[in-house]
Short mmCIF file of C-alpha atoms in Angstrom, two decimals:
data_model
loop_
_atom_site.label_atom_id
_atom_site.label_comp_id
_atom_site.label_asym_id
_atom_site.label_seq_id
_atom_site.Cartn_x
_atom_site.Cartn_y
_atom_site.Cartn_z
CA MET A 196 45.84 -28.37 -10.21
CA ASN A 197 43.18 -28.38 -7.22
CA ALA A 198 42.56 -31.69 -6.00
CA GLY A 199 39.65 -33.07 -3.89
CA PRO A 200 39.81 -33.59 -0.13
CA THR A 201 42.29 -36.38 1.00
CA ALA A 202 42.88 -37.67 4.58
CA ALA A 203 46.27 -39.61 5.11
CA THR A 204 46.60 -41.20 8.35
CA GLU A 205 50.03 -42.36 10.14
CA GLU A 206 50.07 -44.53 13.38
CA ALA A 207 53.01 -44.02 15.57
CA GLY A 208 52.16 -46.20 18.91
CA SER A 209 48.93 -45.04 20.50
CA GLU A 210 49.01 -41.76 18.49
CA ILE A 211 47.44 -41.14 14.79
CA ARG A 212 48.41 -38.19 12.83
CA ALA A 213 46.09 -37.49 9.99
CA THR A 214 47.47 -35.27 7.09
CA LEU A 215 44.61 -33.33 5.38
CA SER A 216 45.14 -31.71 1.98
CA GLY A 217 42.94 -30.61 -0.85
CA LEU A 218 39.74 -28.85 -1.03
CA TRP A 219 37.41 -29.25 1.82
CA THR A 220 34.50 -27.28 0.11
CA ALA A 221 31.03 -27.79 -0.58
CA PRO A 222 31.23 -28.72 -4.14
CA TYR A 223 33.17 -31.81 -2.74
CA ALA A 224 30.58 -32.53 0.03
CA ALA A 225 30.26 -35.93 -0.45
CA ALA A 226 34.13 -36.54 -0.55
CA VAL A 227 34.61 -34.55 2.46
CA GLU A 228 31.78 -36.67 4.41
CA LYS A 229 33.60 -39.95 3.12
CA GLU A 230 36.87 -38.79 4.25
CA ALA A 231 35.74 -37.76 7.70
CA GLN A 232 34.18 -41.22 7.95
CA THR A 233 37.32 -42.90 6.82
CA LEU A 234 39.58 -40.93 9.30
CA LEU A 235 37.01 -41.92 12.26
CA ASP A 236 37.19 -45.54 11.12
CA ALA A 237 41.30 -45.52 11.14
CA SER A 238 41.24 -43.80 14.56
CA GLN A 239 39.65 -46.98 16.18
CA GLY A 240 41.92 -48.41 19.30
CA ALA A 241 44.05 -45.01 19.12
CA GLY A 242 44.50 -42.67 22.24
CA ARG A 243 45.33 -39.47 20.47
CA VAL A 244 44.43 -38.03 17.07
CA ILE A 245 46.52 -35.03 15.41
CA LEU A 246 44.47 -33.39 12.57
CA ASP A 247 47.15 -31.41 10.45
CA ILE A 248 45.11 -29.38 8.34
CA SER A 249 48.29 -27.32 7.04
CA GLY A 250 47.85 -29.11 3.67
CA ILE A 251 44.11 -27.96 2.73
CA GLN A 252 44.40 -25.75 -0.05
CA ARG A 253 40.72 -24.01 0.60
CA LEU A 254 38.57 -24.48 3.66
CA ASP A 255 34.68 -23.31 3.67
CA THR A 256 31.98 -23.35 6.15
CA LEU A 257 30.99 -26.80 5.14
CA GLY A 258 34.46 -28.35 5.35
CA ALA A 259 35.08 -26.54 8.89
CA TRP A 260 31.95 -27.92 10.14
CA VAL A 261 32.43 -31.31 9.10
CA LEU A 262 36.27 -31.44 10.58
CA ASP A 263 34.83 -29.78 13.81
CA ARG A 264 32.16 -32.35 14.10
CA THR A 265 34.87 -35.10 13.44
CA ARG A 266 37.15 -33.75 16.37
CA HIS A 267 33.79 -33.72 18.48
CA GLU A 268 33.09 -37.34 17.48
CA LEU A 269 36.23 -38.40 18.34
CA GLY A 270 36.37 -36.84 21.66
CA ASP A 271 32.77 -38.76 22.41
CA ARG A 272 34.88 -41.97 21.86
CA GLY A 273 37.17 -40.93 24.56
CA LEU A 274 40.31 -39.91 21.96
CA HIS A 275 41.80 -36.58 22.66
CA ALA A 276 41.88 -34.81 18.91
CA ASP A 277 43.67 -31.67 17.95
CA PHE A 278 43.99 -29.27 15.01
CA VAL A 279 47.83 -28.42 14.16
CA GLY A 280 48.98 -26.56 11.36
CA ALA A 281 46.00 -23.96 10.85
CA ARG A 282 46.17 -21.00 9.18
CA PRO A 283 44.74 -17.73 10.83
CA GLU A 284 41.78 -17.69 8.45
CA GLN A 285 41.30 -21.31 9.06
CA SER A 286 41.58 -20.75 12.89
CA ILE A 287 38.91 -18.11 12.77
CA LEU A 288 36.64 -20.26 10.66
CA LEU A 289 36.78 -23.33 13.11
CA ASN A 290 36.12 -21.23 16.06
CA GLU A 291 33.32 -19.60 14.45
CA ILE A 292 31.59 -22.73 12.82
CA ALA A 293 31.24 -24.07 16.58
CA TYR A 294 29.74 -27.44 15.91
CA ARG A 295 26.84 -28.47 18.47
CA SER A 296 25.12 -31.65 18.68
CA GLY A 297 21.56 -31.61 17.89
CA ASN A 298 20.61 -33.86 20.95
CA GLU A 299 17.21 -32.88 22.18
CA LEU A 300 16.85 -32.28 25.82
CA THR A 301 14.86 -34.66 27.73
CA LYS A 302 11.48 -33.02 28.80
CA ARG A 303 10.32 -33.38 32.28
CA ARG A 304 7.09 -35.20 32.42
CA LYS A 305 4.19 -33.04 33.84
CA SER A 306 0.60 -33.87 34.13
CA ARG A 307 -1.94 -32.51 32.12
CA LEU A 308 -3.95 -30.67 34.81
CA VAL A 309 -0.59 -29.08 36.02
CA ASP A 310 0.18 -28.04 32.38
CA PHE A 311 -3.47 -26.61 31.98
CA LEU A 312 -2.97 -24.49 35.01
CA ALA A 313 0.43 -23.40 33.93
CA GLU A 314 -1.08 -21.92 30.81
CA VAL A 315 -3.81 -20.35 32.36
CA GLY A 316 -1.52 -18.67 35.03
CA GLU A 317 0.67 -17.54 31.98
CA ALA A 318 -2.46 -16.10 30.02
CA VAL A 319 -3.22 -14.22 33.32
CA VAL A 320 0.05 -12.93 33.86
CA ASN A 321 0.39 -11.84 30.25
CA ALA A 322 -3.14 -10.14 30.27
CA GLY A 323 -1.85 -8.15 33.40
CA ARG A 324 1.14 -7.05 31.87
CA ASP A 325 -0.72 -6.10 28.42
CA MET A 326 -2.93 -3.94 30.97
CA ALA A 327 0.07 -2.25 32.56
CA ARG A 328 1.54 -1.52 29.20
CA GLY A 329 -1.66 -0.10 27.81
CA ILE A 330 -1.90 2.15 30.78
CA SER A 331 1.62 3.05 30.62
CA PHE A 332 1.41 4.00 26.89
CA LEU A 333 -1.87 5.78 27.33
CA GLY A 334 0.14 8.04 29.90
CA GLU A 335 3.04 8.53 27.67
CA THR A 336 0.73 9.38 24.79
CA THR A 337 -1.28 11.83 27.01
CA ALA A 338 2.10 13.58 27.95
CA GLY A 339 2.93 13.65 24.30
CA LEU A 340 -0.49 15.32 23.27
CA ALA A 341 -0.02 18.00 26.25
CA ARG A 342 3.40 18.82 24.98
CA VAL A 343 2.09 19.25 21.26
CA PHE A 344 -0.66 21.87 22.95
CA ALA A 345 1.57 23.63 24.80
CA ASN A 346 3.54 24.06 21.62
CA PRO A 347 1.37 23.99 18.59
CA LYS A 348 4.48 24.28 16.21
CA ARG A 349 5.29 20.65 16.93
CA PHE A 350 1.78 19.31 15.88
CA ARG A 351 2.16 17.76 12.28
CA PHE A 352 -0.88 18.80 10.76
CA THR A 353 0.01 17.34 7.50
CA SER A 354 0.13 13.69 8.77
CA LEU A 355 -3.25 14.36 10.80
CA VAL A 356 -4.95 15.00 7.20
CA ASN A 357 -3.27 12.43 5.68
CA GLN A 358 -4.39 9.99 8.29
CA LEU A 359 -7.69 11.09 8.04
CA GLU A 360 -8.09 10.53 4.47
CA GLN A 361 -6.88 6.87 5.03
CA VAL A 362 -9.23 6.30 8.17
CA ALA A 363 -12.13 8.12 7.23
CA PHE A 364 -12.51 9.34 3.60
CA ARG A 365 -11.43 5.98 1.92
CA GLY A 366 -13.13 3.75 4.60
CA VAL A 367 -16.82 5.44 3.79
CA PRO A 368 -17.50 3.08 0.78
CA ILE A 369 -17.04 -0.25 2.53
CA ILE A 370 -18.58 0.99 5.80
CA ALA A 371 -21.55 2.19 4.15
CA LEU A 372 -21.99 -0.61 2.02
CA ILE A 373 -21.94 -3.03 4.94
CA SER A 374 -23.94 -1.01 7.18
CA PHE A 375 -26.70 -0.62 4.48
CA LEU A 376 -26.66 -4.51 4.29
CA VAL A 377 -26.95 -5.12 7.81
CA GLY A 378 -29.70 -2.60 8.07
CA CYS A 379 -31.56 -4.52 5.41
CA ILE A 380 -30.87 -8.03 6.97
CA ILE A 381 -32.23 -6.58 10.38
CA ALA A 382 -35.32 -5.04 8.88
CA GLN A 383 -36.14 -8.28 6.90
CA GLN A 384 -35.88 -10.93 9.82
CA GLY A 385 -37.64 -8.48 12.14
CA ILE A 386 -40.56 -8.10 9.61
CA PHE A 387 -40.57 -11.86 9.00
CA GLN A 388 -40.85 -12.47 13.12
CA LEU A 389 -43.02 -9.44 13.89
CA GLN A 390 -45.70 -10.26 11.00
CA ARG A 391 -46.88 -13.47 12.91
CA PHE A 392 -48.14 -11.14 15.76
CA GLY A 393 -49.53 -8.18 13.63
CA ALA A 394 -46.60 -5.73 14.63
CA VAL A 395 -44.81 -5.21 11.44
CA THR A 396 -44.75 -1.42 12.14
CA PHE A 397 -42.58 -2.15 15.38
CA VAL A 398 -39.55 -3.17 12.88
CA VAL A 399 -39.22 0.57 12.68
CA ASP A 400 -38.51 0.93 16.35
CA LEU A 401 -36.24 -2.15 16.18
CA VAL A 402 -34.01 -0.91 13.63
CA GLY A 403 -33.81 2.62 14.90
CA ILE A 404 -32.79 1.74 18.25
CA LEU A 405 -30.76 -1.03 17.68
CA VAL A 406 -28.69 0.90 15.00
CA LEU A 407 -28.42 4.07 16.65
CA ARG A 408 -27.74 3.00 20.50
CA GLU A 409 -25.54 -0.22 19.75
CA LEU A 410 -25.08 -1.65 16.11
CA GLY A 411 -23.75 1.55 14.29
CA VAL A 412 -20.88 2.39 16.55
CA LEU A 413 -20.28 -1.35 17.23
CA LEU A 414 -20.01 -2.28 13.69
CA THR A 415 -17.88 0.75 12.62
CA SER A 416 -15.65 0.09 15.43
CA ILE A 417 -14.92 -3.69 14.39
CA MET A 418 -14.41 -2.66 10.78
CA VAL A 419 -12.23 0.32 11.61
CA ALA A 420 -10.22 -2.00 14.09
CA GLY A 421 -9.79 -4.43 11.11
CA ARG A 422 -9.18 -2.02 8.62
CA SER A 423 -7.11 0.95 9.89
CA GLY A 424 -5.81 -0.68 13.20
CA SER A 425 -4.30 -3.40 11.33
CA ALA A 426 -2.64 -0.68 8.92
CA PHE A 427 -1.29 1.33 11.82
CA THR A 428 0.24 -1.90 13.42
CA ALA A 429 1.73 -2.99 10.24
CA GLU A 430 3.21 0.85 9.27
CA ILE A 431 4.78 1.22 12.71
CA GLY A 432 5.74 -2.21 12.71
CA SER A 433 7.52 -2.01 9.43
CA MET A 434 9.34 1.02 10.54
CA LYS A 435 10.43 -0.42 13.87
CA MET A 436 12.02 -3.55 11.78
CA ARG A 437 13.90 -1.12 9.34
CA GLU A 438 14.98 0.95 12.59
CA GLU A 439 13.19 4.15 11.54
CA VAL A 440 11.89 4.55 14.69
CA ASP A 441 15.33 4.55 16.21
CA ALA A 442 16.69 7.05 13.70
CA LEU A 443 13.74 9.21 14.84
CA ARG A 444 15.07 9.33 18.33
CA VAL A 445 18.79 9.76 16.91
CA MET A 446 17.41 12.93 15.18
CA GLY A 447 15.83 14.23 18.28
CA LEU A 448 12.20 13.62 17.39
CA ASP A 449 9.67 11.88 19.51
CA PRO A 450 8.19 8.75 17.99
CA ILE A 451 5.00 9.49 19.96
CA GLU A 452 4.37 12.78 18.67
CA VAL A 453 5.54 11.90 14.87
CA LEU A 454 3.87 8.75 14.65
CA ILE A 455 1.20 8.05 17.31
CA ILE A 456 -0.55 11.48 18.27
CA PRO A 457 -1.45 11.93 14.32
CA ARG A 458 -2.98 8.33 14.16
CA VAL A 459 -4.92 8.65 17.24
CA LEU A 460 -6.53 11.85 16.42
CA ALA A 461 -7.52 10.81 13.12
CA LEU A 462 -9.19 7.99 14.77
CA ILE A 463 -10.80 10.19 17.50
CA ILE A 464 -12.15 12.43 14.66
CA GLY A 465 -12.73 10.04 11.91
CA LEU A 466 -14.66 7.02 13.92
CA PRO A 467 -17.59 9.45 15.09
CA LEU A 468 -17.99 10.73 11.12
CA LEU A 469 -18.11 6.95 9.91
CA THR A 470 -20.43 6.15 12.63
CA PHE A 471 -22.91 8.86 11.55
CA ILE A 472 -22.54 7.61 8.06
CA SER A 473 -23.03 3.92 9.23
CA GLU A 474 -26.24 4.87 11.05
CA MET A 475 -27.77 6.61 8.11
CA ALA A 476 -26.75 3.80 5.79
CA ALA A 477 -28.32 1.11 8.00
CA LEU A 478 -31.44 3.39 8.78
CA PHE A 479 -31.88 3.59 4.81
CA GLY A 480 -31.27 0.01 4.21
CA GLY A 481 -33.90 -0.76 6.88
CA GLY A 482 -36.30 1.55 5.38
CA LEU A 483 -35.80 0.29 2.03
CA VAL A 484 -36.66 -3.30 3.08
CA ALA A 485 -39.54 -2.15 5.03
CA TRP A 486 -41.13 -0.57 2.15
CA ILE A 487 -40.47 -3.64 0.13
CA TYR A 488 -41.24 -6.54 2.43
CA GLY A 489 -43.71 -4.69 5.10
CA GLY A 490 -45.29 -2.33 3.05
CA ILE A 491 -44.30 0.40 5.13
CA SER A 492 -44.23 3.68 2.66
CA PRO A 493 -40.95 6.03 3.52
CA GLU A 494 -43.36 8.68 4.67
CA ILE A 495 -44.87 6.26 7.61
CA TYR A 496 -41.39 4.81 8.20
CA LEU A 497 -39.84 8.32 8.85
CA ALA A 498 -43.17 9.36 11.06
CA ARG A 499 -42.64 5.93 13.21
CA LEU A 500 -39.09 6.61 13.46
CA GLN A 501 -39.18 10.28 14.75
CA SER A 502 -41.74 8.76 17.47
CA ALA A 503 -39.74 5.78 18.37
CA ILE A 504 -36.26 7.45 18.82
CA ASP A 505 -35.13 11.04 20.61
CA PHE A 506 -31.83 12.81 20.51
CA ASN A 507 -30.68 10.89 23.54
CA THR A 508 -30.72 7.56 21.40
CA PHE A 509 -28.56 9.25 18.68
CA LEU A 510 -26.15 10.57 21.47
CA VAL A 511 -25.84 7.26 23.02
CA GLY A 512 -23.79 5.85 19.93
CA MET A 513 -21.94 8.96 19.18
CA ILE A 514 -20.51 9.31 22.93
CA LYS A 515 -19.27 5.90 22.46
CA ALA A 516 -17.44 6.64 19.41
CA PRO A 517 -14.36 8.63 20.81
CA PHE A 518 -13.44 6.15 23.48
CA MET A 519 -13.49 3.12 20.89
CA ALA A 520 -11.33 5.08 18.65
CA LEU A 521 -9.03 5.84 21.49
CA VAL A 522 -8.98 2.30 22.57
CA ILE A 523 -8.15 0.98 18.84
CA GLY A 524 -5.58 3.66 18.38
CA LEU A 525 -3.80 2.82 21.58
CA ILE A 526 -3.99 -1.04 21.09
CA ALA A 527 -2.67 -0.75 17.25
CA SER A 528 0.13 1.70 18.03
CA LEU A 529 1.30 -0.25 20.93
CA GLU A 530 1.44 -3.61 19.07
CA GLY A 531 3.43 -1.92 16.34
CA LEU A 532 6.17 -0.45 18.46
CA ALA A 533 6.40 -4.14 20.08
CA VAL A 534 7.39 -5.81 16.51
CA ALA A 535 10.76 -7.37 16.74
CA GLY A 536 13.12 -7.86 13.77
CA SER A 537 11.50 -10.52 11.72
CA ALA A 538 8.25 -10.83 9.35
CA GLU A 539 6.55 -13.37 11.78
CA SER A 540 6.66 -11.01 14.66
CA LEU A 541 4.98 -8.41 12.21
CA GLY A 542 2.25 -10.65 11.23
CA ARG A 543 2.00 -11.90 14.75
CA GLN A 544 1.82 -8.36 16.25
CA VAL A 545 -0.95 -7.46 13.52
CA THR A 546 -3.23 -10.37 14.29
CA ALA A 547 -2.79 -9.36 17.83
CA ALA A 548 -3.46 -5.79 17.37
CA VAL A 549 -6.65 -6.83 15.40
CA VAL A 550 -7.95 -9.53 18.03
CA LYS A 551 -7.38 -7.36 21.00
CA SER A 552 -8.92 -4.05 19.47
CA ILE A 553 -11.99 -6.00 18.69
CA PHE A 554 -12.39 -7.44 22.32
CA MET A 555 -11.81 -4.21 23.83
CA VAL A 556 -14.20 -2.52 21.54
CA ILE A 557 -17.23 -5.01 22.56
CA VAL A 558 -15.83 -4.71 26.50
CA VAL A 559 -16.05 -0.63 26.11
CA ASP A 560 -19.48 -1.17 24.35
CA GLY A 561 -20.68 -3.33 27.29
CA LEU A 562 -19.20 -0.92 30.09
CA PHE A 563 -21.31 1.84 28.05
CA ALA A 564 -24.37 -0.25 28.20
CA MET A 565 -24.10 -0.79 31.81
CA PHE A 566 -23.59 3.06 32.38
CA PHE A 567 -26.09 4.23 30.47
CA ALA A 568 -28.73 1.83 31.87
CA ALA A 569 -27.71 2.66 35.37
CA ILE A 570 -28.36 6.63 34.68
CA ARG A 571 -31.37 5.78 32.60
CA PHE A 572 -30.02 7.60 29.41
#
C-alpha cells in the first residue's frame, strides 16, 4: 500500500544519513514540505548529509524540486549534501529540475538624468534600426516585384484579388460613412465661423480645397492603416508564430512573393480608389450641410466648387495615395515578420504597426505638402 513521504535520519559521528521513502509527489505537497523541513532541522550541527532516495516509490516534479532545494539549503549552511541510490529516471528528473534561488540582483543606482538620457539614446538607436530595416525590406520587396515582372507566372493574381476585396471593397462603407460625417462637421463649423463676416459662401472653398488636397487622402490612409495594416500584421504574425513562413521557405517559395507583394499591390491599387470615394463622400456631406445650415443650394454649391478648385487640386491628393499605401504595406508586413512565438509579441507588433503607419503617413503628407508648395502645384 502506497504511503506518504517519510524521511528517517541516522547520525554517525559528523555524518547524517537520511533515508527517504514513500511518495514524494504533488498530492502530498504539504507532507513533502514538512519532511524537508524536518530534515533541515535534524541536520543542524552535522558536517555531511547523505540523502538516500532509493526507497522513494514515486517522484514527480514537485518532489524533485523540494529535494533539490533542500540540498541547496543544506549547502548554504556549510553542509556537504549528496544524493545516493537514485534510479536513472530520478537522476534525470533531478538534473532537469535544476533549482535556482529567487534572489533578486542588486540594481545599480543611477541618477534620473542618466536614466532619461539612456532611454532617449536607446529610442534614437531603435529608430535608426527601424529605418535601416525598412529600407532593407523595401529593397527586398522591390527585388521580389522585379522577379515577378520578369516571370509573370510566379505572380499570384488570385491572392491580389482577394486582398483587393478585403482592403478596398469591404472598406468602402466605413470610409464613406466617416468621410461623409467629417465633411458635414467641417462645413458646419466653417459656416458658423464665416457667417460672422458675411462670407458663408467661402465654406465651399474651404471644404473643397481641404478635402481634395489634404483631408481625404490623410483620413483614408489613417483608417486603412488601422483597419488593413493591423490585419496584415496579425495575419503574417500568426503565420510566423505557427512557422508557416518557414514552411514556405522549405517548400522553395519566397514569402516576399507569396505574402508581401499581393498585399502591397492591393494597397497601392485600393487606397487611391478609397481616397476618391472618401473625397466624394466628404464633398457630398459638406454640400448637404451647406444647403441646410447656410442656405447654399446644390446648384450654387457645385458652381462655387467648380470655380474654387481645379484639376491640380484633385491630383495633389491622388498622387499622395500610392506612396502612403506603400508605406503602410511595408510597415505592416515588416512588423508581421518580426513577431516572435508568443501572443504578447503579436499584440505588441500589431500595435507598433498601427502607430508607426499613422506616424509615417503624417510625415509623408507633410513632406508632400512642402514639396507641392515649393513647386507651386
